[in-house]
Coordinates of C-alpha atoms in Angstrom, one line a residue:
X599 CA -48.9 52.8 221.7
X600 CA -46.0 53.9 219.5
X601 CA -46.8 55.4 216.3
X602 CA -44.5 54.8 213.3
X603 CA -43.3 58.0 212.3
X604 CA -43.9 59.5 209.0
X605 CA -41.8 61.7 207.1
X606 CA -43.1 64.6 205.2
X607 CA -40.5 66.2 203.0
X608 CA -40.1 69.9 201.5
X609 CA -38.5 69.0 198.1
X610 CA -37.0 72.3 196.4
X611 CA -35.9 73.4 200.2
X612 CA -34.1 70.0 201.1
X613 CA -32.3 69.9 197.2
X614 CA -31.5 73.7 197.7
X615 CA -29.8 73.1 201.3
X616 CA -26.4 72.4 199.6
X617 CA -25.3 74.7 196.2
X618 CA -23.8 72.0 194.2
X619 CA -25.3 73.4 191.3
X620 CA -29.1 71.9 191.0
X621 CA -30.6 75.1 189.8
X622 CA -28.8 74.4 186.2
X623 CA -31.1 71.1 186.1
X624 CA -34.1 71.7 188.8
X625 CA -35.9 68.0 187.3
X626 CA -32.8 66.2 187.6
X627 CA -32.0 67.5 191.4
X628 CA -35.8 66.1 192.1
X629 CA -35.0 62.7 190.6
X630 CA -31.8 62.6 192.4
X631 CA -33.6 63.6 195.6
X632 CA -36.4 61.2 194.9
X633 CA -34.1 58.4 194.7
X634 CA -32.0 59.5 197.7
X635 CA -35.3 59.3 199.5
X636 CA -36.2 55.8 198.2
X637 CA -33.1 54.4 199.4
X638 CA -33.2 56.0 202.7
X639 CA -37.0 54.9 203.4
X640 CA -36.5 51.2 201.9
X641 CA -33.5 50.7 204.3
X642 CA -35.1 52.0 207.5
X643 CA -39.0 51.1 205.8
X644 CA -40.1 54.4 206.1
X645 CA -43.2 55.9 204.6
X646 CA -41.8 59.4 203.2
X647 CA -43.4 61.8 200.7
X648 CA -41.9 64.5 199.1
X649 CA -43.7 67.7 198.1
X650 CA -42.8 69.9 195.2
X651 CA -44.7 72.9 194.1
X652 CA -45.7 72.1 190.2
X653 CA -45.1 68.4 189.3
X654 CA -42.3 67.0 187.9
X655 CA -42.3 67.2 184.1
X656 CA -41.8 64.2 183.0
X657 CA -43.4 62.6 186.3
X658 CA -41.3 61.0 188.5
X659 CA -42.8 57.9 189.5
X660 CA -41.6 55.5 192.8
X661 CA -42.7 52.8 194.2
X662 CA -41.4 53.4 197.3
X663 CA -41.9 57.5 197.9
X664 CA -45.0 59.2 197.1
X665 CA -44.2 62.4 194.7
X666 CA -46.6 65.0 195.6
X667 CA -47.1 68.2 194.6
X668 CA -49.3 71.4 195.0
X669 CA -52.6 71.5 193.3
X670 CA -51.6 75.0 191.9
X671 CA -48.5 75.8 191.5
X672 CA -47.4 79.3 192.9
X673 CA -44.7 80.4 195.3
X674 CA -44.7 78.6 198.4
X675 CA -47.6 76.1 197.6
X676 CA -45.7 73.7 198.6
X677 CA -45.3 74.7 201.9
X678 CA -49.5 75.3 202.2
X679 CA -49.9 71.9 200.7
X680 CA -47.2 70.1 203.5
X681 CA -49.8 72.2 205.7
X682 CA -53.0 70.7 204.6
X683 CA -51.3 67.3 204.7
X684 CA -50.5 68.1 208.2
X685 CA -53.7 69.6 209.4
X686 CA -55.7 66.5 207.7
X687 CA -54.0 63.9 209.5
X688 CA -55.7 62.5 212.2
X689 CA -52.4 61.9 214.3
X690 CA -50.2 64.7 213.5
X691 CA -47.6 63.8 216.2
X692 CA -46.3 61.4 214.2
X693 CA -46.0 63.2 211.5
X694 CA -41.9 64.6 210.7
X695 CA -41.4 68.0 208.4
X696 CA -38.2 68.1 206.5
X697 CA -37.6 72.0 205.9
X698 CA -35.6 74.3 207.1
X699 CA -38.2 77.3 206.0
X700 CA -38.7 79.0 209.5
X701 CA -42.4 80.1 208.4
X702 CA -43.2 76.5 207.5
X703 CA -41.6 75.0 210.6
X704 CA -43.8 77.4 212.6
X705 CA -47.0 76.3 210.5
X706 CA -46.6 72.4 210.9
X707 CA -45.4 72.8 214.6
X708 CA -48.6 74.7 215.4
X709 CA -50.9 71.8 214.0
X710 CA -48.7 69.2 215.7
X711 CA -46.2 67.7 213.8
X712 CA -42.3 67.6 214.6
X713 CA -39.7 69.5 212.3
X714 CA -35.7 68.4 211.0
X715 CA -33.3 70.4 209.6
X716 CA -33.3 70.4 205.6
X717 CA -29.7 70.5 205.9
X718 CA -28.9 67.8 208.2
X719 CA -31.4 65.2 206.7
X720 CA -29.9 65.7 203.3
X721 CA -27.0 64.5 204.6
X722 CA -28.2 61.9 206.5
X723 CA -29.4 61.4 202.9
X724 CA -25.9 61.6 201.5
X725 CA -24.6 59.0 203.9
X726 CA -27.3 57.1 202.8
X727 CA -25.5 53.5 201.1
X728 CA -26.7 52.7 197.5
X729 CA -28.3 49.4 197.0
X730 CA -25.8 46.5 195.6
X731 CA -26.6 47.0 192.1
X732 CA -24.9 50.9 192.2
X733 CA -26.6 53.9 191.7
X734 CA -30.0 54.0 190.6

């Protein structure tokens, strides 16, 4: 049997993968990501959640993406929390890390899930078309 695969993304390390500025407006990169990522999973219907290390102030809410985020934020909680995620699914295999953080690639790999490129997904992302009402 065929498992759908499900995407588990590493949100500050997919925004950072291209400098076009995000770091003057981190909460506005995640809601542009966010929305990238509901437009990419309602087109394919993938089940895709992004993880940031503190939550998004104001939240960012989706109905198609779950925003996740760290219970405590600290550096690299993020990455520990994609971990948990990872090691507390009972079918890791079918489980797909978006980060391009070496250390966290090695982590998720070793419990069993599959790793892509921060950089190539976003723009996989980027190519992604915008629904017929225009941007979001």
């Amino acid at each position: 049997m065929l498992l759908a695969m499900r995407w588990v993304v590493d949100g500050m390390n997919v925004i950072g993968a291209r400098p076009d500025g995000w770091w003057r407006d981190r909460h506005a990169a995640s809601v542009r990501l966010v929305e990238q990522l509901e437009r990419w999973a309602a087109r394919g219907g993938e089940q895709v959640t992004v993880v940031f290390e503190r939550p998004p102030s104001p939240p960012i809410c989706s109905e198609v993406v779950e925003v996740a985020c760290a219970p405590r934020p600290r550096r690299d909680s993020a990455d520990d929390e994609i971990v948990r995620r990872v090691l507390a699914d009972p079918e890791p295999g079918a489980i797909a890390v978006v980060t391009s953080d070496g250390e966290l690639a090695g982590r998720v790999r070793a419990a069993g899930a599959t790793v892509r490129p921060a950089g190539s997904f976003r723009s996989q992302l980027d190519e992604t078309p915008e629904g017929p009402s225009g941007p979001a």
